[in-house]
Coordinates of C-alpha atoms in Angstrom, one line a residue:
Chain A
X1 CA 26.7 6.3 18.7
X2 CA 25.2 5.7 15.7
X3 CA 23.0 8.9 15.5
X4 CA 26.0 11.0 16.0
X5 CA 27.4 8.8 13.3
X6 CA 24.2 10.0 11.0
X7 CA 24.8 13.2 11.5
X8 CA 28.4 13.6 11.2
X9 CA 28.4 12.0 7.7
X10 CA 25.2 13.9 6.9
X11 CA 27.0 17.4 7.8
X12 CA 30.4 16.1 5.7
X13 CA 27.9 16.3 2.8
X14 CA 26.3 19.3 3.4
X15 CA 29.6 21.2 4.2
X16 CA 30.2 20.4 0.5
X17 CA 26.6 21.3 -0.7
X18 CA 27.0 24.3 -3.4
X19 CA 23.5 24.5 -2.7
X20 CA 23.5 25.2 1.2
X21 CA 26.9 27.7 0.2
X22 CA 24.2 29.5 -1.7
X23 CA 21.7 29.5 0.8
X24 CA 24.0 30.6 4.1
X25 CA 25.1 33.0 1.3
X26 CA 21.4 34.5 0.0
X27 CA 20.4 34.4 4.0
X28 CA 23.6 36.8 5.0
X29 CA 22.8 39.2 2.2
X30 CA 19.2 39.6 2.2
X31 CA 19.6 40.1 6.1
X32 CA 22.7 43.2 6.2
X33 CA 20.3 44.5 3.1
X34 CA 17.3 44.3 5.4
X35 CA 19.4 45.7 8.2
X36 CA 21.1 48.9 6.0
X37 CA 17.7 49.4 5.0
X38 CA 16.3 52.1 7.4
X39 CA 19.7 53.9 6.9
X40 CA 19.6 53.5 3.2
X41 CA 16.4 55.4 3.5
X42 CA 17.4 57.7 6.1
X43 CA 14.8 57.2 8.1
X44 CA 14.1 60.1 10.5
X45 CA 14.9 58.9 14.5
X46 CA 15.3 55.5 13.3
X47 CA 17.3 53.6 16.3
X48 CA 19.1 50.3 15.9
X49 CA 16.1 48.5 17.2
X50 CA 14.5 49.3 14.5
X51 CA 17.0 48.8 12.6
X52 CA 17.9 45.7 13.2
X53 CA 13.5 44.8 13.7
X54 CA 13.5 45.2 10.1
X55 CA 15.2 41.8 9.9
X56 CA 12.1 40.3 10.9
X57 CA 10.8 39.8 7.7
X58 CA 13.0 38.3 5.7
X59 CA 13.8 35.6 8.8
X60 CA 10.1 34.9 8.3
X61 CA 9.7 34.3 5.1
X62 CA 13.1 33.0 4.5
X63 CA 14.4 31.4 7.3
X64 CA 11.3 29.0 7.2
X65 CA 11.8 28.4 3.1
X66 CA 15.9 27.6 3.5
X67 CA 14.7 25.0 6.1
X68 CA 12.3 23.4 4.2
X69 CA 15.0 22.9 1.1
X70 CA 17.6 22.0 3.6
X71 CA 15.4 19.4 5.2
X72 CA 12.8 17.9 2.9
X73 CA 14.9 15.2 1.0
X74 CA 16.7 14.5 4.6
X75 CA 14.9 10.9 4.3
X76 CA 13.4 10.3 1.5
X77 CA 16.2 11.5 -1.0
X78 CA 18.5 8.7 0.5
X79 CA 15.5 6.2 0.5
X80 CA 14.9 6.7 -3.5
X81 CA 18.9 7.3 -4.4
X82 CA 19.7 4.2 -2.3
X83 CA 22.1 5.1 0.2
X84 CA 19.7 4.7 2.7
X85 CA 20.3 0.9 1.9
X86 CA 24.0 1.6 2.7
X87 CA 23.5 3.4 6.1
X88 CA 21.3 1.2 7.5
X89 CA 23.2 -1.8 6.3
X90 CA 25.3 -0.6 9.2
X91 CA 24.2 -1.7 12.5
X92 CA 22.5 1.7 12.5
X93 CA 18.2 2.1 13.7
X94 CA 15.5 3.6 11.9
X95 CA 15.4 6.0 14.7
X96 CA 18.9 6.9 15.2
X97 CA 18.9 8.0 11.1
X98 CA 15.8 10.1 12.0
X99 CA 17.3 12.0 15.0
X100 CA 21.0 12.3 13.1
X101 CA 19.5 13.5 10.0
X102 CA 17.4 16.2 12.1
X103 CA 20.5 16.9 14.0
X104 CA 22.8 17.6 11.2
X105 CA 19.8 19.1 9.6
X106 CA 19.0 21.5 12.0
X107 CA 22.6 22.2 13.0
X108 CA 23.1 24.1 9.1
X109 CA 20.0 25.9 9.4
X110 CA 21.0 27.1 12.7
X111 CA 24.5 28.0 11.6
X112 CA 23.3 29.8 8.6
X113 CA 21.0 31.6 10.5
X114 CA 23.9 32.6 13.2
X115 CA 26.3 33.4 9.5
X116 CA 23.5 35.8 8.6
X117 CA 22.6 37.5 11.8
X118 CA 26.6 38.0 12.8
X119 CA 27.3 39.8 9.6
X120 CA 24.1 41.9 10.0
X121 CA 25.2 42.3 13.6
X122 CA 28.4 44.0 12.6
X123 CA 26.9 46.0 9.4
X124 CA 24.1 47.4 12.3
X125 CA 26.8 48.3 14.4
X126 CA 28.8 50.6 12.2
X127 CA 25.7 52.0 10.7
X128 CA 23.6 53.1 13.7
X129 CA 26.3 53.2 16.3
X130 CA 25.7 49.9 18.3
X131 CA 22.9 46.8 19.0
X132 CA 22.0 46.3 22.2
X133 CA 24.1 42.9 22.4
X134 CA 21.7 41.4 24.3
X135 CA 18.5 41.5 22.5
X136 CA 19.8 41.0 19.4
X137 CA 21.0 37.8 20.6
X138 CA 18.0 37.2 21.7
X139 CA 16.4 37.7 18.3
X140 CA 19.0 36.0 16.8
X141 CA 18.3 33.0 19.3
X142 CA 14.2 33.0 18.5
X143 CA 15.4 33.3 14.8
X144 CA 17.5 30.0 15.0
X145 CA 14.2 28.6 16.7
X146 CA 11.8 29.5 13.8
X147 CA 14.5 27.7 11.6
X148 CA 14.4 24.7 14.1
X149 CA 11.1 24.5 14.0
X150 CA 10.7 24.5 10.0
X151 CA 13.5 21.6 9.6
X152 CA 11.9 19.6 12.2
X153 CA 8.9 19.6 10.2
X154 CA 10.6 19.0 6.9
X155 CA 12.8 16.1 8.3
X156 CA 9.3 14.6 9.8
X157 CA 7.8 15.0 6.6
X158 CA 10.8 13.4 4.6
X159 CA 10.8 10.6 7.1
X160 CA 7.4 10.0 7.1
X161 CA 6.7 9.8 3.1
X162 CA 7.9 7.9 0.3
X163 CA 8.7 10.0 -2.7
X164 CA 10.7 13.1 -2.9
X165 CA 7.4 14.5 -5.1
X166 CA 4.9 14.0 -1.8
X167 CA 7.8 15.3 0.5
X168 CA 7.5 18.4 -2.2
X169 CA 4.2 18.8 -1.9
X170 CA 3.8 18.7 2.0
X171 CA 7.2 21.0 2.2
X172 CA 5.4 23.7 0.2
X173 CA 1.9 23.0 1.6
X174 CA 3.1 23.6 5.5
X175 CA 5.0 26.8 4.2
X176 CA 2.0 28.3 2.5
X177 CA -0.4 27.1 5.3
X178 CA 2.1 28.0 8.3
X179 CA 4.2 31.0 6.6
X180 CA 1.5 33.0 4.4
X181 CA -1.8 31.8 5.1
X182 CA -2.0 31.2 8.8
X183 CA -3.3 34.8 9.8
X184 CA -6.0 34.5 7.1
X185 CA -7.1 30.7 8.3
X186 CA -7.3 31.7 11.9
X187 CA -9.3 35.1 10.8
X188 CA -11.9 32.4 9.2
X189 CA -12.1 30.4 12.1
X190 CA -12.7 33.8 14.0
X191 CA -15.3 34.2 11.7
X192 CA -16.6 31.1 12.1
X193 CA -17.0 31.3 15.5
X194 CA -18.2 34.8 16.0
X195 CA -19.5 36.4 12.7
X196 CA -17.3 39.0 12.8
X197 CA -13.8 39.4 11.8
X198 CA -11.1 40.0 14.4
X199 CA -10.8 43.5 15.5
X200 CA -8.6 45.2 18.0
X201 CA -9.9 43.2 20.7
X202 CA -9.8 39.6 20.5
X203 CA -10.5 36.2 22.7
X204 CA -7.7 34.7 24.0
X205 CA -7.9 31.7 22.2
X206 CA -7.4 33.7 18.8
X207 CA -4.1 34.8 20.0
X208 CA -3.1 31.2 21.1
X209 CA -4.3 29.8 17.6
X210 CA -2.2 32.8 16.2
X211 CA 0.7 31.7 18.1
X212 CA 0.0 28.1 17.4
X213 CA 2.0 28.6 14.3
X214 CA 5.5 28.7 14.0
X215 CA 5.7 32.2 12.5
X216 CA 2.9 33.3 15.2
X217 CA 5.4 32.0 18.1
X218 CA 8.7 33.3 16.5
X219 CA 6.7 37.1 16.2
X220 CA 5.7 36.3 20.1
X221 CA 9.4 35.8 21.1
X222 CA 10.8 38.2 18.4
X223 CA 8.8 41.1 20.1
X224 CA 9.8 40.1 23.4
X225 CA 13.1 40.0 22.7
X226 CA 13.5 43.6 20.8
X227 CA 10.8 45.1 23.8
X228 CA 8.9 46.2 20.3
X229 CA 5.9 45.7 19.3
X230 CA 6.0 45.9 15.6
X231 CA 5.7 42.8 13.9
X232 CA 6.4 41.8 10.2
X233 CA 3.6 39.5 8.8
X234 CA 2.4 38.7 5.3
X235 CA -1.8 39.0 4.9
X236 CA -2.0 40.4 8.4
X237 CA -5.8 40.4 8.9
X238 CA -6.3 42.6 12.0
X239 CA -4.9 46.2 12.3
X240 CA -1.3 46.3 12.0
X241 CA -1.4 49.0 16.0
X242 CA -4.3 46.9 16.9
X243 CA -1.7 43.7 17.2
X244 CA 1.2 45.8 18.1
X245 CA -1.2 46.8 21.4
X246 CA 0.0 45.2 24.9
X247 CA -1.7 41.9 25.5
X248 CA -3.9 43.5 28.1
X249 CA -5.1 45.7 26.0
X250 CA -6.0 42.9 22.9
X251 CA -7.7 40.8 25.2
X252 CA -10.2 43.5 26.4
X253 CA -8.0 43.8 29.9
X254 CA -9.2 40.1 30.4
X255 CA -5.9 38.8 32.8
X256 CA -3.6 37.1 30.3
X257 CA -3.7 33.5 30.2
X258 CA -0.2 31.3 31.0
X259 CA -0.7 29.8 27.3
X260 CA -0.2 33.4 25.9
X261 CA 2.9 34.1 27.6
X262 CA 6.9 33.7 26.1
X263 CA 7.7 31.0 27.4
X264 CA 4.2 28.9 25.9
X265 CA 5.8 30.6 22.4
X266 CA 9.0 28.6 22.5
X267 CA 7.3 25.4 23.8
X268 CA 5.4 26.1 20.5
X269 CA 8.5 26.1 18.6
X270 CA 10.1 23.3 20.4
X271 CA 6.6 21.3 19.3
X272 CA 6.8 22.0 16.0
X273 CA 10.6 21.0 15.6
X274 CA 9.9 17.5 17.6
X275 CA 6.3 16.3 16.7
X276 CA 6.7 16.0 13.1
X277 CA 9.8 14.1 13.5
X278 CA 8.2 11.4 16.0
X279 CA 5.3 11.5 13.5
X280 CA 7.7 10.7 10.4
X281 CA 9.6 8.7 12.5
X282 CA 6.1 6.2 13.5
X283 CA 5.4 6.1 9.5
X284 CA 8.9 5.2 8.4
X285 CA 9.4 2.7 11.3
X286 CA 7.8 -0.2 9.6
X287 CA 8.1 0.4 6.4
X288 CA 9.8 -1.1 3.2
X289 CA 12.4 0.7 1.7
Chain B
X1 CA 23.2 -23.2 15.2
X2 CA 22.8 -22.5 11.7
X3 CA 24.4 -19.2 10.4
X4 CA 21.4 -18.3 8.8
X5 CA 18.0 -19.8 8.7
X6 CA 14.8 -18.6 6.7
X7 CA 11.4 -20.2 7.6
X8 CA 8.7 -20.1 5.0
X9 CA 9.2 -16.5 3.9
X10 CA 6.4 -15.0 2.0
X11 CA 6.4 -11.3 1.3
X12 CA 3.6 -10.0 -0.7
X13 CA 3.3 -6.6 -2.8
X14 CA -0.3 -5.3 -3.0
X15 CA -2.1 -8.5 -4.1
X16 CA 1.5 -10.0 -5.6
X17 CA 4.0 -11.7 -4.2
X18 CA 7.8 -11.6 -4.4
X19 CA 8.7 -14.6 -2.3
X20 CA 6.2 -17.4 -1.3
X21 CA 7.0 -20.0 1.3
X22 CA 10.8 -20.2 0.8
X23 CA 12.9 -22.0 3.6
X24 CA 16.4 -23.0 3.5
X25 CA 19.4 -23.1 6.0
X26 CA 23.1 -21.7 5.8
X27 CA 25.7 -23.8 7.8
X28 CA 28.5 -21.3 9.6
X29 CA 31.9 -21.4 7.3
X30 CA 29.4 -21.8 4.2
X31 CA 29.5 -20.4 0.8
X32 CA 25.7 -20.3 -0.4
X33 CA 25.1 -19.2 -3.7
X34 CA 21.3 -18.0 -3.9
X35 CA 20.8 -18.3 -7.6
X36 CA 17.0 -17.5 -10.1
X37 CA 16.4 -15.5 -12.5
X38 CA 15.6 -11.8 -12.3
X39 CA 12.6 -11.5 -10.2
X40 CA 12.9 -14.3 -8.6
X41 CA 12.7 -13.0 -5.5
X42 CA 16.7 -13.2 -4.6
X43 CA 16.3 -9.3 -3.6
X44 CA 13.3 -9.4 -1.8
X45 CA 14.7 -12.0 0.6
X46 CA 18.2 -10.1 1.1
X47 CA 16.0 -7.2 1.9
X48 CA 14.0 -9.2 4.4
X49 CA 17.5 -10.6 5.8
X50 CA 18.4 -6.9 6.4
X51 CA 15.8 -5.3 7.3
X52 CA 15.4 -3.5 4.4
X53 CA 11.5 -4.7 3.9
X54 CA 9.0 -6.9 6.3
X55 CA 8.4 -10.3 5.3
X56 CA 4.4 -10.8 5.1
X57 CA 4.6 -14.3 6.8
X58 CA 7.3 -16.2 7.9
X59 CA 10.9 -15.6 9.8
X60 CA 14.5 -15.4 9.0
X61 CA 17.3 -15.9 12.0
X62 CA 20.5 -15.2 11.5
X63 CA 23.0 -16.2 14.2
X64 CA 20.0 -16.9 16.2
X65 CA 18.6 -13.3 15.8
X66 CA 15.3 -12.2 14.2
X67 CA 16.2 -10.3 11.3
X68 CA 13.0 -8.4 11.4
X69 CA 13.0 -8.0 15.4
X70 CA 16.4 -8.2 15.9
X71 CA 17.4 -5.9 12.8
X72 CA 20.5 -4.0 14.9
X73 CA 21.8 -7.1 15.9
X74 CA 21.9 -9.2 12.6
X75 CA 23.1 -6.2 11.2
X76 CA 26.3 -6.2 13.9
X77 CA 27.0 -9.4 12.5
X78 CA 26.7 -9.1 8.7
X79 CA 28.5 -7.1 6.4
X80 CA 26.5 -6.2 3.6
X81 CA 26.4 -5.3 -0.4
X82 CA 23.0 -4.8 -0.7
X83 CA 21.2 -4.4 -4.2
X84 CA 19.9 -0.9 -5.6
X85 CA 22.4 0.9 -3.5
X86 CA 24.1 4.6 -4.1
X87 CA 27.3 5.5 -2.5
X88 CA 27.5 9.3 -1.3
X89 CA 28.8 11.4 -4.2
X90 CA 30.4 14.0 -2.2
X91 CA 32.3 11.5 0.0
X92 CA 35.8 10.1 -0.9
X93 CA 36.6 6.3 -1.0
X94 CA 38.2 6.5 2.2
X95 CA 35.3 8.0 3.7
X96 CA 33.3 5.7 3.3
X97 CA 35.6 3.1 4.6
X98 CA 36.3 5.4 7.7
X99 CA 32.5 5.6 7.8
X100 CA 31.6 2.0 7.9
X101 CA 34.4 1.4 10.8
X102 CA 33.0 3.8 13.4
X103 CA 29.3 2.7 12.6
X104 CA 31.0 -0.7 13.1
X105 CA 33.1 -0.1 15.8
X106 CA 36.5 -1.7 13.9
X107 CA 40.1 -0.6 13.6
X108 CA 40.6 -1.0 9.7
X109 CA 43.1 0.8 8.1
X110 CA 40.6 2.3 5.3
X111 CA 44.4 2.3 3.0
X112 CA 44.5 -1.7 3.3
X113 CA 40.9 -2.1 2.8
X114 CA 40.8 -0.2 -0.4
X115 CA 43.9 -1.8 -1.6
X116 CA 42.3 -5.4 -1.1
X117 CA 39.1 -4.2 -3.3
X118 CA 41.9 -2.3 -5.8
X119 CA 41.1 0.8 -5.3
X120 CA 43.9 2.5 -3.1
X121 CA 44.7 4.8 -6.3
X122 CA 41.3 6.4 -5.7
X123 CA 41.2 6.7 -1.9
X124 CA 40.9 10.6 -1.7
X125 CA 38.3 10.6 -5.3
X126 CA 35.0 11.7 -4.5
X127 CA 32.6 8.9 -5.0
X128 CA 30.4 10.4 -6.9
X129 CA 32.6 10.5 -10.2
X130 CA 32.9 6.5 -9.9
X131 CA 32.2 4.4 -12.3
X132 CA 29.8 1.3 -11.2
X133 CA 32.4 -0.8 -11.1
X134 CA 34.7 1.6 -8.8
X135 CA 31.3 1.8 -6.6
X136 CA 30.7 -2.1 -6.5
X137 CA 34.3 -2.5 -5.5
X138 CA 34.0 0.6 -2.7
X139 CA 30.4 -1.2 -1.8
X140 CA 32.5 -5.2 -1.2
X141 CA 35.3 -3.1 0.7
X142 CA 32.8 -1.5 3.2
X143 CA 31.1 -5.4 4.0
X144 CA 34.6 -6.5 4.7
X145 CA 34.8 -3.6 7.3
X146 CA 34.8 -5.2 11.1
X147 CA 35.5 -8.8 9.9
X148 CA 31.7 -9.5 10.2
X149 CA 31.0 -13.1 11.1
X150 CA 28.3 -13.5 8.0
X151 CA 28.3 -12.0 4.4
X152 CA 25.5 -10.9 3.1
X153 CA 26.1 -10.1 -0.9
X154 CA 22.9 -9.2 -3.8
X155 CA 24.4 -9.6 -7.1
X156 CA 27.9 -8.7 -5.6
X157 CA 29.5 -9.3 -9.4
X158 CA 27.0 -6.9 -10.9
X159 CA 28.9 -4.0 -12.9
X160 CA 32.6 -6.0 -12.6
X161 CA 34.8 -6.2 -15.0
X162 CA 37.1 -9.9 -15.0
X163 CA 39.8 -8.1 -12.8
X164 CA 37.0 -7.2 -10.2
X165 CA 35.2 -10.5 -11.1
X166 CA 38.5 -12.4 -10.2
X167 CA 38.9 -10.1 -7.1
X168 CA 35.7 -10.8 -5.9
X169 CA 36.4 -14.8 -6.0
X170 CA 39.4 -14.6 -4.1
X171 CA 37.9 -12.2 -1.3
X172 CA 35.1 -14.5 -0.9
X173 CA 38.0 -17.3 -1.1
X174 CA 39.9 -15.9 1.6
X175 CA 36.5 -15.0 3.8
X176 CA 35.2 -18.7 3.5
X177 CA 39.2 -19.9 5.2
X178 CA 38.9 -17.6 7.4
X179 CA 35.6 -19.5 8.8
X180 CA 32.9 -16.5 7.6
X181 CA 29.8 -17.8 6.2
X182 CA 29.0 -16.1 2.6
X183 CA 25.7 -15.8 1.1
X184 CA 25.3 -14.5 -2.1
X185 CA 22.9 -14.4 -4.5
X186 CA 23.5 -14.3 -8.6
X187 CA 22.1 -14.9 -11.9
X188 CA 25.4 -16.5 -12.9
X189 CA 25.7 -19.7 -13.1
X190 CA 29.5 -20.0 -13.8
X191 CA 30.3 -17.4 -10.6
X192 CA 28.3 -19.8 -8.3
X193 CA 30.4 -22.6 -9.5
X194 CA 33.1 -21.4 -9.0
X195 CA 32.8 -20.4 -5.7
X196 CA 30.1 -21.7 -3.8
X197 CA 29.9 -25.2 -1.5
X198 CA 26.0 -25.2 -2.0
X199 CA 23.2 -23.6 -4.3
X200 CA 19.4 -22.5 -4.0
X201 CA 18.1 -22.0 -6.4
X202 CA 15.0 -20.0 -6.8
X203 CA 12.1 -19.2 -9.3
X204 CA 8.6 -16.9 -8.8
X205 CA 9.7 -16.8 -4.8
X206 CA 10.0 -20.4 -4.5
X207 CA 13.0 -22.7 -3.8
X208 CA 13.0 -24.9 -6.6
X209 CA 16.9 -26.7 -5.6
X210 CA 18.7 -27.2 -3.2
X211 CA 22.4 -29.0 -3.4
X212 CA 25.7 -28.9 -3.6
X213 CA 27.6 -27.6 -6.8
X214 CA 28.8 -31.2 -7.9
X215 CA 25.1 -32.3 -7.3
X216 CA 23.5 -30.1 -9.2
X217 CA 26.0 -31.0 -11.7
X218 CA 26.0 -34.4 -11.4
X219 CA 21.6 -34.2 -12.0
X220 CA 21.9 -31.5 -14.8
X221 CA 25.5 -31.8 -16.1
X222 CA 24.0 -33.7 -19.3
X223 CA 22.0 -30.7 -20.0
X224 CA 22.9 -29.0 -23.3
X225 CA 21.1 -27.7 -26.3
X226 CA 21.8 -28.7 -29.6
X227 CA 21.5 -26.6 -32.6
X228 CA 21.6 -28.1 -36.3
X229 CA 22.2 -25.7 -39.3
X230 CA 20.6 -27.4 -42.0
X231 CA 19.1 -27.0 -45.7
X232 CA 16.1 -28.0 -46.2
X233 CA 15.1 -27.7 -42.0
X234 CA 14.4 -31.3 -41.2
X235 CA 11.2 -32.6 -40.2
X236 CA 10.5 -31.5 -36.7
X237 CA 7.8 -34.5 -34.9
X238 CA 10.3 -37.6 -35.2
X239 CA 12.6 -34.8 -33.2
X240 CA 10.2 -34.5 -31.0
X241 CA 9.5 -37.9 -30.5
X242 CA 12.9 -38.9 -29.6
X243 CA 14.1 -39.7 -26.0
X244 CA 16.0 -37.0 -24.0
X245 CA 14.7 -34.5 -26.0
X246 CA 12.6 -32.1 -23.9
X247 CA 11.9 -29.1 -26.9
X248 CA 12.4 -28.6 -30.4
X249 CA 12.3 -25.2 -32.0
X250 CA 13.4 -23.4 -35.1
X251 CA 15.0 -20.3 -35.2
X252 CA 16.3 -19.1 -38.6
X253 CA 18.1 -22.1 -40.7
X254 CA 18.6 -23.4 -37.9
X255 CA 16.4 -26.3 -35.5
X256 CA 17.2 -26.0 -32.3
X257 CA 17.2 -29.0 -29.6
X258 CA 16.8 -28.9 -26.0
X259 CA 18.5 -32.3 -24.9
X260 CA 18.5 -33.7 -21.3
X261 CA 21.3 -36.4 -21.3
X262 CA 24.5 -36.8 -24.1
X263 CA 22.3 -40.0 -26.0
X264 CA 20.1 -37.5 -27.1
X265 CA 22.3 -34.8 -28.6
X266 CA 23.8 -37.8 -30.8
X267 CA 20.1 -38.9 -31.5
X268 CA 18.8 -36.3 -32.6
X269 CA 21.9 -35.2 -34.6
X270 CA 21.6 -38.8 -36.0
X271 CA 18.1 -38.2 -37.3
X272 CA 18.6 -34.9 -38.5
X273 CA 21.1 -36.4 -40.9
X274 CA 18.8 -39.4 -41.6
X275 CA 16.0 -36.5 -42.8
X276 CA 17.6 -36.1 -46.0
X277 CA 19.3 -32.4 -45.1
X278 CA 22.6 -31.3 -45.9
X279 CA 23.6 -30.1 -42.7
X280 CA 26.0 -26.9 -43.0
X281 CA 26.9 -26.6 -38.8
X282 CA 26.5 -28.1 -35.6
X283 CA 26.7 -26.4 -32.3
X284 CA 26.5 -27.5 -28.7
X285 CA 26.1 -25.5 -26.2
X286 CA 26.3 -26.8 -22.4
X287 CA 23.2 -26.0 -20.0
X288 CA 22.6 -22.2 -19.6
X289 CA 21.2 -20.8 -16.3
X290 CA 17.7 -21.0 -18.1
X291 CA 17.6 -24.9 -18.7
X292 CA 19.1 -25.8 -15.1
X293 CA 15.6 -23.5 -14.2
X294 CA 13.6 -25.5 -16.5
X295 CA 15.0 -28.9 -15.4
X296 CA 14.8 -27.9 -11.7
X297 CA 11.0 -26.8 -12.2
X298 CA 10.2 -29.2 -13.9
X299 CA 11.6 -31.5 -11.8
X300 CA 9.9 -29.8 -8.6
X301 CA 6.4 -30.6 -10.3
X302 CA 5.0 -27.1 -11.4
X303 CA 2.6 -27.2 -14.3
X304 CA 1.9 -24.0 -15.6
X305 CA 3.1 -21.7 -18.7
X306 CA 6.8 -22.8 -18.3
X307 CA 5.8 -26.3 -19.5
X308 CA 4.2 -25.5 -21.9
X309 CA 4.0 -28.4 -24.1
X310 CA 4.2 -26.7 -27.7
X311 CA 7.5 -25.0 -27.3
X312 CA 7.9 -24.6 -31.1
X313 CA 5.3 -21.7 -30.5
X314 CA 8.6 -20.2 -28.3
X315 CA 11.6 -18.2 -29.4
X316 CA 14.0 -20.5 -30.9
X317 CA 17.0 -20.9 -28.1
X318 CA 15.2 -19.2 -25.1
X319 CA 14.7 -21.0 -22.2
X320 CA 10.8 -20.5 -20.9
X321 CA 12.3 -18.1 -18.2
X322 CA 13.5 -15.6 -21.0
X323 CA 10.2 -14.6 -21.7
X324 CA 8.2 -15.3 -17.9
X325 CA 11.0 -14.0 -15.6
X326 CA 11.6 -10.2 -17.0
X327 CA 10.2 -7.0 -16.0
X328 CA 9.4 -8.6 -12.2
X329 CA 10.0 -5.9 -9.8
X330 CA 11.9 -6.8 -7.1

């Protein structure tokens, strides 16, 4: 009841936030541009799937950023401004505040992603004569999952810290680590464990580590959705062909363990959406405003 | 059962404390003034009552519910006007009241609430453009939504213009008539005198006086500051020796005596005249809140820098709390 109340207030203010409209607009424009790129460059033999696949790079870079921007002040901003005192003057629990904020901010991000994907879907349909709707929908859903994972992370950070500055530092730090530097970090772990950099064949735990980041999990789901090996990554360590190969090949013929399944990747996204919020709430619960 | 019971409340921040062993009890239907200088611990006490902060020790119960462990239940019963709050800039006044109604499960008509606090004309304006006074009116209106049994206001008159203060008094009186318990903090003595049944005076986190307004006035009513412009200034030593003269100080060309009885004022004035000075002007100011605090503290037997035996060294006319009360974060 009060969770819904908090979410309703938060969504109403989000709808009137110029920032949210800008974010949705930028996301949409860049997605449409990304989708059109293949046609604009006149790539020979490009399929509709290839075309929409080019969406994954802006998605990987921008959707987490949008989520962080939308989420990192969710709780701490109200705590610093004092509107939290107004809200918590009502019979509303702190858990309801965090849950309501999470619901509203994930909905905001999800909506922005869906608008962007709908627009690029239409453009892709016009340019490439039809996009496989089921695959495209699954791709969009995975991207929503990416946004929700980072929104959860950001709202959790927002609940768990006492100042905007700390929230921003945590959020930016998570972005750098999880979006930009995760693969080099995981490669570093590989190097520490085996003395070599990861090549074409890697141990299962290495792939698991890669997929424990929301971006890694998202790329897994995206590949499954579009049935393609291609992934967009930043600072990739392994040769692109190696990470595009089927899993059993990457594992050197070993059986593929359950934790490298697509369902496991979806679970990772869910965990990112939920766990930071739980930790943030536990820190927020007993604190002085 | 009392409406609000505060028992041995203590709140520490790091190695300082904001509240230190505060106990008091407010009866149902009572209008209770919580008075003290800035930094006395008023807001911290109210924050603990509302669950915004956790007490270090002690308890607060509201209508039998514990404020720390059953905060939500407490806030079901309490209408709140907090200190240091902010409105939602992007929501209109009407939406704020509707939000309060949805959280409290009330069916209040936003229109009626807003006209009660004099904001009917601004119902559809966004709160982002509100002045401090308008914001305070809106927050006051939101606190009334759902007819709570207890109203807790932290410095409700801050930011209000005289019309707003009059409206606030009317509202408090009307709520009191309906049997609502009203607990509010203030550093404005006149405000408290006009509206309260009983008053607690706190300073430095401790209760220094608890009485009816009439009782307080009886105890401290004779307190006054006598200020005499004289040329040349009279000898201060004989003035200080007078019975009923608490302190003597020099402020420019004036000598300022804090007196604790009506007789003392007369004695002090006579002493100045007897001192062969030309008296150009005489002012008598009734007791300020600072004087009241000082007198209360004196009675409670506190002995620290506030009871400095050399008041001439202090800025004239300033109560001892004028310097010690500022700058303390609440």
